[in-house]
Amino acid sequence: MRRTTALRTALSALLLLGTWTAAGALPASAVDTPARSTRAPASPALLSAMQRDLGLTRDEAEARLAAEKTAAAVEREARSAAGSSYGGSWFDAGRGELTVAVTRAARADAVRATGAAVRLVRYDARQLDAAKRKIDAFSAPAGVGSWHVDPQANKVVVNVVAGHRDDNDVRAFLARAREAGPVAVRQTPAAPRTFAAGTVGGDPYYTGNVRCSIGFSVHGGFVTAGHCGSPSAAVYGWDRSYIGNFQGSSFPGDDYAWVNVGSGWWTVPVVLGWGTVPDRLVRGSAEAPVGASVCRSGSTTHWHCGTVLAKNETVNYSQGAVHQMTKTSVCAQPGDSGGSFISGDQAQGVTSGGWGNCTSGGETWHQPVNEILNRYGLRLHTA
């Protein structure tokens, strides 16, 4: 048996494994904005995982968590101060601070007063988002992996799968994309794919012949990836006992779903640490900025950490495009789909897909949790 009886009992009692990123306003009961603090919300095991996956010393990991918590609090104030000149923001890990792009120098001092650094750029966030929406309307060929607004580049970045840039259909897509607005082209090593898997005994939940990972607990159930099951499909736990059914599911276009919980199962505000770190309490869903550290829990590869690389990215899976995703440097493998992304004690999103694996590395996208909560009118179960 892959887990102890105690761990299995905890799994059936807890129904945990999730994390998401915010992509919209959430009821106050579901969002817990972290207060500015110099104290890192981290256990020794979490710090060890960050040292392993991010190449940090213990002191660097503690300092980074504290700086990221401050940056998350600064971001809302800085965006308001920038007003219509706001061009996006990101966490600068080297300097340990939030950087905010603005199009008008007259707003710089007000933004700096919030504690953020400032970079002057040509295009504001509304212009870049408008360009991306135009590109979203295009039909993308298989050689195009994804595209997103990159505030640091101040452009829409289109990621082309290695070896496909000279394909006629890819070149035609890029030509249309450049007509939509400012575009930069980058190369990605492989095409994105989802991380569902066939049935394997002893793992968290099953639907049909698919195994996925439970995301975050909500009041009345849990959220997970939409590609893991269709509406009304039955869901069974690690012990094959009945949990509930998919109450809502969307894929492609989106990649989110929620499952009701009953039949002796219940929910708690916890993300499983798999013995790598202590199980993590979930205290809210405040969105971490680009550049911040983030960790993922999943039933195949368990606990891994990385950084937020991009937000609002459109991912071109073989099944169709999925919008408003967050890209990270965290690895994942089949069976991890639906599992939790968490930053500190704040839920970020549910695992959707990516490329690579946890041996050679890769990138993974998650569906922001706040979008899921808003879509279905759910309330995150918090500690």
mmCIF file of C-alpha atoms in Angstrom:
data_model
loop_
_atom_site.group_PDB
_atom_site.id
_atom_site.type_symbol
_atom_site.label_atom_id
_atom_site.label_comp_id
_atom_site.label_asym_id
_atom_site.label_seq_id
_atom_site.Cartn_x
_atom_site.Cartn_y
_atom_site.Cartn_z
ATOM 1 C CA MET A 1 0.000 0.000 0.000
ATOM 2 C CA ARG A 2 1.339 3.409 -0.995
ATOM 3 C CA ARG A 3 0.061 5.268 2.048
ATOM 4 C CA THR A 4 -0.420 4.482 5.679
ATOM 5 C CA THR A 5 -3.888 3.871 7.107
ATOM 6 C CA ALA A 6 -3.563 7.108 9.047
ATOM 7 C CA LEU A 7 -2.856 9.087 5.898
ATOM 8 C CA ARG A 8 -5.764 7.462 4.047
ATOM 9 C CA THR A 9 -8.076 8.234 6.939
ATOM 10 C CA ALA A 10 -6.879 11.823 6.847
ATOM 11 C CA LEU A 11 -7.508 11.987 3.111
ATOM 12 C CA SER A 12 -11.073 10.724 3.375
ATOM 13 C CA ALA A 13 -11.764 13.077 6.247
ATOM 14 C CA LEU A 14 -10.097 16.113 4.747
ATOM 15 C CA LEU A 15 -10.778 16.180 1.013
ATOM 16 C CA LEU A 16 -7.940 18.503 0.335
ATOM 17 C CA LEU A 17 -5.347 19.189 -2.363
ATOM 18 C CA GLY A 18 -5.999 22.532 -3.952
ATOM 19 C CA THR A 19 -4.845 25.961 -4.859
ATOM 20 C CA TRP A 20 -5.848 28.638 -7.468
ATOM 21 C CA THR A 21 -5.056 32.174 -8.636
ATOM 22 C CA ALA A 22 -7.469 35.021 -8.565
ATOM 23 C CA ALA A 23 -8.861 36.476 -11.798
ATOM 24 C CA GLY A 24 -11.682 38.615 -10.494
ATOM 25 C CA ALA A 25 -13.371 40.080 -7.470
ATOM 26 C CA LEU A 26 -14.395 37.563 -4.847
ATOM 27 C CA PRO A 27 -16.790 37.866 -1.907
ATOM 28 C CA ALA A 28 -15.017 39.028 1.208
ATOM 29 C CA SER A 29 -15.681 35.689 2.863
ATOM 30 C CA ALA A 30 -13.587 33.956 0.189
ATOM 31 C CA VAL A 31 -10.601 36.298 0.013
ATOM 32 C CA ASP A 32 -8.179 36.927 2.819
ATOM 33 C CA THR A 33 -5.787 39.683 1.815
ATOM 34 C CA PRO A 34 -2.497 39.145 3.605
ATOM 35 C CA ALA A 35 -1.408 41.930 5.901
ATOM 36 C CA ARG A 36 2.047 43.340 5.384
ATOM 37 C CA SER A 37 4.445 41.401 7.511
ATOM 38 C CA THR A 38 8.113 40.548 7.793
ATOM 39 C CA ARG A 39 7.346 37.109 9.172
ATOM 40 C CA ALA A 40 7.351 34.296 6.616
ATOM 41 C CA PRO A 41 4.345 31.912 6.923
ATOM 42 C CA ALA A 42 6.544 28.881 6.444
ATOM 43 C CA SER A 43 7.384 25.610 8.133
ATOM 44 C CA PRO A 44 10.929 24.180 7.976
ATOM 45 C CA ALA A 45 9.705 21.588 5.438
ATOM 46 C CA LEU A 46 8.199 24.245 3.155
ATOM 47 C CA LEU A 47 11.464 26.175 3.283
ATOM 48 C CA SER A 48 13.309 22.956 2.393
ATOM 49 C CA ALA A 49 11.041 22.443 -0.633
ATOM 50 C CA MET A 50 11.735 26.011 -1.807
ATOM 51 C CA GLN A 51 15.457 25.452 -1.343
ATOM 52 C CA ARG A 52 15.229 22.279 -3.441
ATOM 53 C CA ASP A 53 13.069 23.643 -6.266
ATOM 54 C CA LEU A 54 14.137 27.309 -6.396
ATOM 55 C CA GLY A 55 17.828 26.948 -5.522
ATOM 56 C CA LEU A 56 17.582 29.173 -2.439
ATOM 57 C CA THR A 57 19.248 29.080 0.938
ATOM 58 C CA ARG A 58 16.992 28.880 3.981
ATOM 59 C CA ASP A 59 17.517 32.570 4.767
ATOM 60 C CA GLU A 60 16.754 33.487 1.143
ATOM 61 C CA ALA A 61 13.550 31.432 1.189
ATOM 62 C CA GLU A 62 12.367 33.107 4.411
ATOM 63 C CA ALA A 63 13.183 36.564 3.063
ATOM 64 C CA ARG A 64 11.444 35.845 -0.234
ATOM 65 C CA LEU A 65 8.218 34.681 1.388
ATOM 66 C CA ALA A 66 8.121 37.781 3.562
ATOM 67 C CA ALA A 67 8.809 40.070 0.580
ATOM 68 C CA GLU A 68 6.156 38.334 -1.538
ATOM 69 C CA LYS A 69 3.579 38.768 1.199
ATOM 70 C CA THR A 70 4.323 42.485 1.298
ATOM 71 C CA ALA A 71 4.219 42.704 -2.522
ATOM 72 C CA ALA A 72 0.781 41.088 -2.637
ATOM 73 C CA ALA A 73 -0.516 43.738 -0.248
ATOM 74 C CA VAL A 74 1.189 46.560 -2.169
ATOM 75 C CA GLU A 75 -0.138 45.463 -5.566
ATOM 76 C CA ARG A 76 -3.735 46.602 -5.056
ATOM 77 C CA GLU A 77 -2.695 50.006 -3.741
ATOM 78 C CA ALA A 78 -0.167 50.504 -6.524
ATOM 79 C CA ARG A 79 -2.667 49.591 -9.227
ATOM 80 C CA SER A 80 -5.111 52.133 -7.849
ATOM 81 C CA ALA A 81 -2.386 54.781 -7.702
ATOM 82 C CA ALA A 82 -1.405 54.129 -11.323
ATOM 83 C CA GLY A 83 -4.968 54.607 -12.516
ATOM 84 C CA SER A 84 -5.499 54.368 -16.286
ATOM 85 C CA SER A 85 -1.733 54.405 -16.870
ATOM 86 C CA TYR A 86 -1.350 50.982 -15.198
ATOM 87 C CA GLY A 87 0.597 48.635 -17.458
ATOM 88 C CA GLY A 88 0.861 45.553 -15.250
ATOM 89 C CA SER A 89 3.076 44.454 -12.367
ATOM 90 C CA TRP A 90 5.468 41.733 -11.307
ATOM 91 C CA PHE A 91 7.516 40.649 -8.300
ATOM 92 C CA ASP A 92 11.237 41.200 -8.793
ATOM 93 C CA ALA A 93 12.817 38.327 -6.881
ATOM 94 C CA GLY A 94 16.331 39.780 -7.169
ATOM 95 C CA ARG A 95 15.327 43.071 -5.568
ATOM 96 C CA GLY A 96 12.591 41.616 -3.356
ATOM 97 C CA GLU A 97 9.967 44.155 -4.409
ATOM 98 C CA LEU A 98 6.961 44.700 -6.649
ATOM 99 C CA THR A 99 7.544 46.564 -9.913
ATOM 100 C CA VAL A 100 4.638 48.399 -11.547
ATOM 101 C CA ALA A 101 4.599 49.491 -15.198
ATOM 102 C CA VAL A 102 3.028 52.893 -15.949
ATOM 103 C CA THR A 103 2.577 54.799 -19.201
ATOM 104 C CA ARG A 104 2.648 58.275 -17.677
ATOM 105 C CA ALA A 105 5.566 59.618 -15.649
ATOM 106 C CA ALA A 106 3.148 61.844 -13.753
ATOM 107 C CA ARG A 107 1.802 58.774 -11.925
ATOM 108 C CA ALA A 108 5.224 57.444 -10.910
ATOM 109 C CA ASP A 109 5.546 59.226 -7.577
ATOM 110 C CA ALA A 110 2.084 58.111 -6.436
ATOM 111 C CA VAL A 111 2.953 54.506 -7.284
ATOM 112 C CA ARG A 112 6.331 54.700 -5.529
ATOM 113 C CA ALA A 113 4.569 56.017 -2.439
ATOM 114 C CA THR A 114 2.827 52.640 -2.080
ATOM 115 C CA GLY A 115 6.192 50.882 -1.815
ATOM 116 C CA ALA A 116 6.463 49.664 -5.417
ATOM 117 C CA ALA A 117 9.210 50.324 -7.962
ATOM 118 C CA VAL A 118 8.160 51.920 -11.268
ATOM 119 C CA ARG A 119 8.956 51.264 -14.922
ATOM 120 C CA LEU A 120 7.752 53.553 -17.713
ATOM 121 C CA VAL A 121 6.275 51.696 -20.702
ATOM 122 C CA ARG A 122 4.486 52.488 -23.967
ATOM 123 C CA TYR A 123 1.298 50.433 -23.664
ATOM 124 C CA ASP A 124 -1.145 50.308 -20.749
ATOM 125 C CA ALA A 125 -2.814 47.120 -19.537
ATOM 126 C CA ARG A 126 -6.084 47.861 -21.314
ATOM 127 C CA GLN A 127 -4.313 48.171 -24.676
ATOM 128 C CA LEU A 128 -2.412 44.924 -24.129
ATOM 129 C CA ASP A 129 -5.518 43.075 -22.935
ATOM 130 C CA ALA A 130 -7.425 44.313 -25.979
ATOM 131 C CA ALA A 131 -4.707 42.974 -28.279
ATOM 132 C CA LYS A 132 -4.778 39.609 -26.532
ATOM 133 C CA ARG A 133 -8.576 39.402 -26.832
ATOM 134 C CA LYS A 134 -8.243 39.886 -30.577
ATOM 135 C CA ILE A 135 -5.722 37.048 -30.728
ATOM 136 C CA ASP A 136 -8.012 34.872 -28.591
ATOM 137 C CA ALA A 137 -10.562 35.054 -31.413
ATOM 138 C CA PHE A 138 -8.113 33.440 -33.863
ATOM 139 C CA SER A 139 -7.931 29.691 -34.438
ATOM 140 C CA ALA A 140 -4.425 28.657 -33.365
ATOM 141 C CA PRO A 141 -2.484 25.841 -35.070
ATOM 142 C CA ALA A 142 -0.890 23.034 -33.065
ATOM 143 C CA GLY A 143 2.528 24.686 -33.401
ATOM 144 C CA VAL A 144 1.391 27.594 -31.197
ATOM 145 C CA GLY A 145 1.512 26.627 -27.525
ATOM 146 C CA SER A 146 0.071 29.673 -25.754
ATOM 147 C CA TRP A 147 -0.014 33.466 -25.558
ATOM 148 C CA HIS A 148 -0.242 35.989 -22.732
ATOM 149 C CA VAL A 149 0.284 39.633 -21.812
ATOM 150 C CA ASP A 150 3.805 40.073 -20.445
ATOM 151 C CA PRO A 151 4.007 43.334 -18.419
ATOM 152 C CA GLN A 152 7.811 43.232 -18.342
ATOM 153 C CA ALA A 153 8.061 42.996 -22.136
ATOM 154 C CA ASN A 154 5.052 45.348 -22.485
ATOM 155 C CA LYS A 155 3.805 43.083 -25.262
ATOM 156 C CA VAL A 156 1.649 40.044 -25.918
ATOM 157 C CA VAL A 157 4.057 37.080 -25.919
ATOM 158 C CA VAL A 158 3.211 34.215 -28.287
ATOM 159 C CA ASN A 159 4.943 30.939 -27.404
ATOM 160 C CA VAL A 160 5.708 28.770 -30.432
ATOM 161 C CA VAL A 161 6.529 25.074 -30.029
ATOM 162 C CA ALA A 162 10.169 24.311 -30.863
ATOM 163 C CA GLY A 163 10.689 23.449 -34.530
ATOM 164 C CA HIS A 164 7.343 24.898 -35.691
ATOM 165 C CA ARG A 165 8.085 28.605 -36.178
ATOM 166 C CA ASP A 166 8.526 28.183 -39.934
ATOM 167 C CA ASP A 167 5.314 26.189 -40.394
ATOM 168 C CA ASN A 168 3.076 28.013 -42.840
ATOM 169 C CA ASP A 169 0.071 27.997 -40.484
ATOM 170 C CA VAL A 170 2.203 29.259 -37.576
ATOM 171 C CA ARG A 171 3.645 32.074 -39.692
ATOM 172 C CA ALA A 172 0.140 33.055 -40.791
ATOM 173 C CA PHE A 173 -1.051 33.077 -37.142
ATOM 174 C CA LEU A 174 1.874 35.277 -36.096
ATOM 175 C CA ALA A 175 1.215 37.695 -38.939
ATOM 176 C CA ARG A 176 -2.398 38.120 -37.809
ATOM 177 C CA ALA A 177 -1.284 38.436 -34.175
ATOM 178 C CA ARG A 178 1.088 41.290 -35.045
ATOM 179 C CA GLU A 179 -1.776 43.137 -36.704
ATOM 180 C CA ALA A 180 -3.711 42.898 -33.405
ATOM 181 C CA GLY A 181 -1.101 44.750 -31.359
ATOM 182 C CA PRO A 182 2.467 44.636 -29.975
ATOM 183 C CA VAL A 183 3.676 41.014 -30.111
ATOM 184 C CA ALA A 184 6.866 39.186 -29.114
ATOM 185 C CA VAL A 185 7.545 35.586 -30.136
ATOM 186 C CA ARG A 186 9.257 33.096 -27.849
ATOM 187 C CA GLN A 187 9.983 29.391 -28.119
ATOM 188 C CA THR A 188 8.561 26.710 -25.831
ATOM 189 C CA PRO A 189 10.161 23.227 -25.755
ATOM 190 C CA ALA A 190 6.938 21.231 -26.140
ATOM 191 C CA ALA A 191 3.209 21.525 -26.773
ATOM 192 C CA PRO A 192 0.954 21.819 -23.697
ATOM 193 C CA ARG A 193 -1.129 18.850 -22.537
ATOM 194 C CA THR A 194 -3.482 18.157 -19.672
ATOM 195 C CA PHE A 195 -2.367 16.034 -16.712
ATOM 196 C CA ALA A 196 -5.228 13.600 -16.266
ATOM 197 C CA ALA A 197 -4.224 9.943 -16.039
ATOM 198 C CA GLY A 198 -5.612 6.434 -16.310
ATOM 199 C CA THR A 199 -6.730 4.557 -13.200
ATOM 200 C CA VAL A 200 -4.022 3.815 -10.645
ATOM 201 C CA GLY A 201 -4.911 2.154 -7.332
ATOM 202 C CA GLY A 202 -4.684 4.132 -4.105
ATOM 203 C CA ASP A 203 -4.891 7.677 -5.491
ATOM 204 C CA PRO A 204 -7.200 10.498 -4.374
ATOM 205 C CA TYR A 205 -10.167 10.484 -6.746
ATOM 206 C CA TYR A 206 -11.505 8.781 -9.811
ATOM 207 C CA THR A 207 -14.195 9.400 -12.350
ATOM 208 C CA GLY A 208 -14.670 6.752 -15.032
ATOM 209 C CA ASN A 209 -11.192 5.560 -15.979
ATOM 210 C CA VAL A 210 -9.558 8.902 -15.131
ATOM 211 C CA ARG A 211 -7.556 9.771 -12.036
ATOM 212 C CA CYS A 212 -7.156 13.393 -10.987
ATOM 213 C CA SER A 213 -6.279 15.330 -7.852
ATOM 214 C CA ILE A 214 -8.659 17.132 -5.531
ATOM 215 C CA GLY A 215 -8.235 20.890 -5.471
ATOM 216 C CA PHE A 216 -9.442 23.223 -2.761
ATOM 217 C CA SER A 217 -12.262 22.553 -0.360
ATOM 218 C CA VAL A 218 -15.271 24.829 -0.704
ATOM 219 C CA HIS A 219 -18.361 24.822 1.462
ATOM 220 C CA GLY A 220 -20.302 21.845 0.133
ATOM 221 C CA GLY A 221 -17.576 20.255 -1.962
ATOM 222 C CA PHE A 222 -14.273 20.840 -3.726
ATOM 223 C CA VAL A 223 -12.996 22.444 -6.914
ATOM 224 C CA THR A 224 -10.836 20.731 -9.506
ATOM 225 C CA ALA A 225 -10.018 20.727 -13.229
ATOM 226 C CA GLY A 226 -12.831 20.663 -15.783
ATOM 227 C CA HIS A 227 -11.127 18.177 -18.103
ATOM 228 C CA CYS A 228 -11.301 15.565 -15.330
ATOM 229 C CA GLY A 229 -15.065 14.979 -15.651
ATOM 230 C CA SER A 230 -18.315 16.152 -17.201
ATOM 231 C CA PRO A 231 -21.386 17.421 -15.321
ATOM 232 C CA SER A 232 -23.212 14.718 -13.288
ATOM 233 C CA ALA A 233 -20.296 12.245 -13.547
ATOM 234 C CA ALA A 234 -19.822 10.254 -10.332
ATOM 235 C CA VAL A 235 -16.652 10.781 -8.277
ATOM 236 C CA TYR A 236 -14.986 8.173 -6.057
ATOM 237 C CA GLY A 237 -12.239 8.619 -3.471
ATOM 238 C CA TRP A 238 -8.910 6.863 -2.958
ATOM 239 C CA ASP A 239 -10.735 3.923 -1.353
ATOM 240 C CA ARG A 240 -13.275 3.773 -4.216
ATOM 241 C CA SER A 241 -16.068 4.946 -1.946
ATOM 242 C CA TYR A 242 -18.570 7.359 -3.491
ATOM 243 C CA ILE A 243 -17.911 11.066 -2.804
ATOM 244 C CA GLY A 244 -20.389 12.940 -4.992
ATOM 245 C CA ASN A 245 -20.871 14.178 -8.558
ATOM 246 C CA PHE A 246 -19.540 16.906 -10.826
ATOM 247 C CA GLN A 247 -22.013 19.744 -10.292
ATOM 248 C CA GLY A 248 -20.458 21.930 -12.956
ATOM 249 C CA SER A 249 -17.598 21.500 -15.421
ATOM 250 C CA SER A 250 -16.130 23.534 -18.281
ATOM 251 C CA PHE A 251 -13.416 22.471 -20.756
ATOM 252 C CA PRO A 252 -12.077 23.726 -23.119
ATOM 253 C CA GLY A 253 -12.534 27.487 -23.020
ATOM 254 C CA ASP A 254 -12.095 27.135 -19.252
ATOM 255 C CA ASP A 255 -10.649 24.295 -17.207
ATOM 256 C CA TYR A 256 -12.579 24.227 -13.955
ATOM 257 C CA ALA A 257 -15.191 22.139 -12.168
ATOM 258 C CA TRP A 258 -16.676 21.539 -8.762
ATOM 259 C CA VAL A 259 -17.838 18.362 -7.031
ATOM 260 C CA ASN A 260 -20.340 18.105 -4.176
ATOM 261 C CA VAL A 261 -19.247 16.125 -1.133
ATOM 262 C CA GLY A 262 -21.309 13.731 0.966
ATOM 263 C CA SER A 263 -21.679 10.030 1.821
ATOM 264 C CA GLY A 264 -19.407 10.262 4.857
ATOM 265 C CA TRP A 265 -16.886 12.625 3.278
ATOM 266 C CA TRP A 266 -16.485 16.226 4.406
ATOM 267 C CA THR A 267 -14.260 19.209 3.702
ATOM 268 C CA VAL A 268 -11.511 21.011 5.591
ATOM 269 C CA PRO A 269 -9.299 23.991 4.633
ATOM 270 C CA VAL A 270 -6.129 22.000 4.042
ATOM 271 C CA VAL A 271 -3.702 21.198 1.210
ATOM 272 C CA LEU A 272 -1.894 17.868 1.542
ATOM 273 C CA GLY A 273 1.883 18.086 2.044
ATOM 274 C CA TRP A 274 2.551 14.393 1.285
ATOM 275 C CA GLY A 275 5.157 14.160 4.022
ATOM 276 C CA THR A 276 7.393 16.608 2.160
ATOM 277 C CA VAL A 277 5.926 19.523 4.097
ATOM 278 C CA PRO A 278 3.277 19.580 6.827
ATOM 279 C CA ASP A 279 -0.267 19.807 5.489
ATOM 280 C CA ARG A 280 -0.974 23.449 4.690
ATOM 281 C CA LEU A 281 -3.897 25.419 6.108
ATOM 282 C CA VAL A 282 -5.717 27.575 3.555
ATOM 283 C CA ARG A 283 -6.529 31.039 4.895
ATOM 284 C CA GLY A 284 -7.700 32.852 1.759
ATOM 285 C CA SER A 285 -7.206 33.312 -1.969
ATOM 286 C CA ALA A 286 -5.289 36.572 -2.405
ATOM 287 C CA GLU A 287 -3.562 36.465 -5.785
ATOM 288 C CA ALA A 288 0.243 36.266 -5.875
ATOM 289 C CA PRO A 289 1.987 38.550 -8.416
ATOM 290 C CA VAL A 290 4.065 37.434 -11.384
ATOM 291 C CA GLY A 291 7.500 36.472 -10.067
ATOM 292 C CA ALA A 292 6.230 35.220 -6.702
ATOM 293 C CA SER A 293 6.926 31.704 -5.463
ATOM 294 C CA VAL A 294 4.138 29.140 -5.627
ATOM 295 C CA CYS A 295 3.855 25.461 -4.694
ATOM 296 C CA ARG A 296 1.702 22.627 -6.051
ATOM 297 C CA SER A 297 0.205 19.529 -4.438
ATOM 298 C CA GLY A 298 -0.832 16.597 -6.627
ATOM 299 C CA SER A 299 -1.480 12.886 -6.299
ATOM 300 C CA THR A 300 1.299 11.773 -8.686
ATOM 301 C CA THR A 301 4.296 13.988 -7.987
ATOM 302 C CA HIS A 302 3.147 15.292 -4.596
ATOM 303 C CA TRP A 303 4.746 18.622 -3.554
ATOM 304 C CA HIS A 304 6.804 20.897 -5.822
ATOM 305 C CA CYS A 305 7.533 24.628 -5.926
ATOM 306 C CA GLY A 306 8.411 27.255 -8.515
ATOM 307 C CA THR A 307 7.464 30.784 -9.538
ATOM 308 C CA VAL A 308 4.553 32.514 -11.266
ATOM 309 C CA LEU A 309 5.674 33.193 -14.863
ATOM 310 C CA ALA A 310 2.608 34.789 -16.472
ATOM 311 C CA LYS A 311 -1.080 35.504 -15.955
ATOM 312 C CA ASN A 312 -4.103 35.605 -18.244
ATOM 313 C CA GLU A 313 -2.404 33.245 -20.693
ATOM 314 C CA THR A 314 -4.350 31.436 -23.407
ATOM 315 C CA VAL A 315 -3.223 27.792 -23.649
ATOM 316 C CA ASN A 316 -3.721 25.937 -26.935
ATOM 317 C CA TYR A 317 -4.390 22.296 -25.939
ATOM 318 C CA SER A 318 -5.201 19.703 -28.596
ATOM 319 C CA GLN A 319 -8.790 19.710 -27.278
ATOM 320 C CA GLY A 320 -9.090 23.501 -27.766
ATOM 321 C CA ALA A 321 -7.908 26.779 -26.264
ATOM 322 C CA VAL A 322 -8.329 27.585 -22.563
ATOM 323 C CA HIS A 323 -8.266 31.237 -21.478
ATOM 324 C CA GLN A 324 -7.184 33.232 -18.407
ATOM 325 C CA MET A 325 -4.649 30.684 -17.171
ATOM 326 C CA THR A 326 -1.635 31.304 -14.943
ATOM 327 C CA LYS A 327 1.714 29.846 -16.032
ATOM 328 C CA THR A 328 4.279 28.648 -13.501
ATOM 329 C CA SER A 329 7.699 26.998 -13.481
ATOM 330 C CA VAL A 330 6.369 24.185 -11.254
ATOM 331 C CA CYS A 331 6.559 20.696 -12.760
ATOM 332 C CA ALA A 332 3.640 18.229 -12.929
ATOM 333 C CA GLN A 333 2.744 14.850 -14.443
ATOM 334 C CA PRO A 334 -0.374 12.845 -15.397
ATOM 335 C CA GLY A 335 -2.676 12.435 -12.398
ATOM 336 C CA ASP A 336 -1.769 15.838 -10.920
ATOM 337 C CA SER A 337 -4.621 17.541 -12.826
ATOM 338 C CA GLY A 338 -7.015 19.435 -10.571
ATOM 339 C CA GLY A 339 -4.532 19.628 -7.698
ATOM 340 C CA SER A 340 -3.699 22.670 -5.606
ATOM 341 C CA PHE A 341 -1.483 25.654 -6.285
ATOM 342 C CA ILE A 342 -0.812 27.657 -3.126
ATOM 343 C CA SER A 343 1.388 30.639 -2.267
ATOM 344 C CA GLY A 344 2.101 30.866 1.457
ATOM 345 C CA ASP A 345 -1.350 30.160 2.914
ATOM 346 C CA GLN A 346 -3.278 31.689 -0.018
ATOM 347 C CA ALA A 347 -5.039 29.450 -2.560
ATOM 348 C CA GLN A 348 -4.029 30.273 -6.139
ATOM 349 C CA GLY A 349 -5.521 27.765 -8.575
ATOM 350 C CA VAL A 350 -6.118 24.199 -9.762
ATOM 351 C CA THR A 351 -3.644 22.333 -11.977
ATOM 352 C CA SER A 352 -4.649 22.230 -15.631
ATOM 353 C CA GLY A 353 -1.743 21.061 -17.805
ATOM 354 C CA GLY A 354 1.707 21.864 -19.077
ATOM 355 C CA TRP A 355 4.764 20.332 -20.676
ATOM 356 C CA GLY A 356 7.692 18.332 -19.282
ATOM 357 C CA ASN A 357 7.830 16.327 -16.062
ATOM 358 C CA CYS A 358 9.325 16.368 -12.569
ATOM 359 C CA THR A 359 12.512 14.614 -13.647
ATOM 360 C CA SER A 360 13.671 16.907 -16.441
ATOM 361 C CA GLY A 361 11.540 19.949 -15.482
ATOM 362 C CA GLY A 362 8.826 21.846 -17.307
ATOM 363 C CA GLU A 363 6.049 24.417 -16.948
ATOM 364 C CA THR A 364 2.487 24.041 -15.667
ATOM 365 C CA TRP A 365 -0.661 26.156 -15.949
ATOM 366 C CA HIS A 366 -3.372 26.500 -13.351
ATOM 367 C CA GLN A 367 -6.912 27.857 -13.523
ATOM 368 C CA PRO A 368 -7.301 30.721 -11.045
ATOM 369 C CA VAL A 369 -9.359 29.670 -8.041
ATOM 370 C CA ASN A 370 -11.209 32.956 -7.635
ATOM 371 C CA GLU A 371 -12.596 32.641 -11.146
ATOM 372 C CA ILE A 372 -13.999 29.218 -10.236
ATOM 373 C CA LEU A 373 -15.528 30.491 -7.014
ATOM 374 C CA ASN A 374 -17.158 33.393 -8.824
ATOM 375 C CA ARG A 375 -18.409 31.260 -11.693
ATOM 376 C CA TYR A 376 -20.270 28.805 -9.463
ATOM 377 C CA GLY A 377 -21.032 31.063 -6.507
ATOM 378 C CA LEU A 378 -18.867 28.980 -4.174
ATOM 379 C CA ARG A 379 -17.183 29.968 -0.916
ATOM 380 C CA LEU A 380 -13.659 28.802 -0.209
ATOM 381 C CA HIS A 381 -13.330 26.788 3.007
ATOM 382 C CA THR A 382 -10.682 28.680 5.005
ATOM 383 C CA ALA A 383 -8.995 28.173 8.361
#
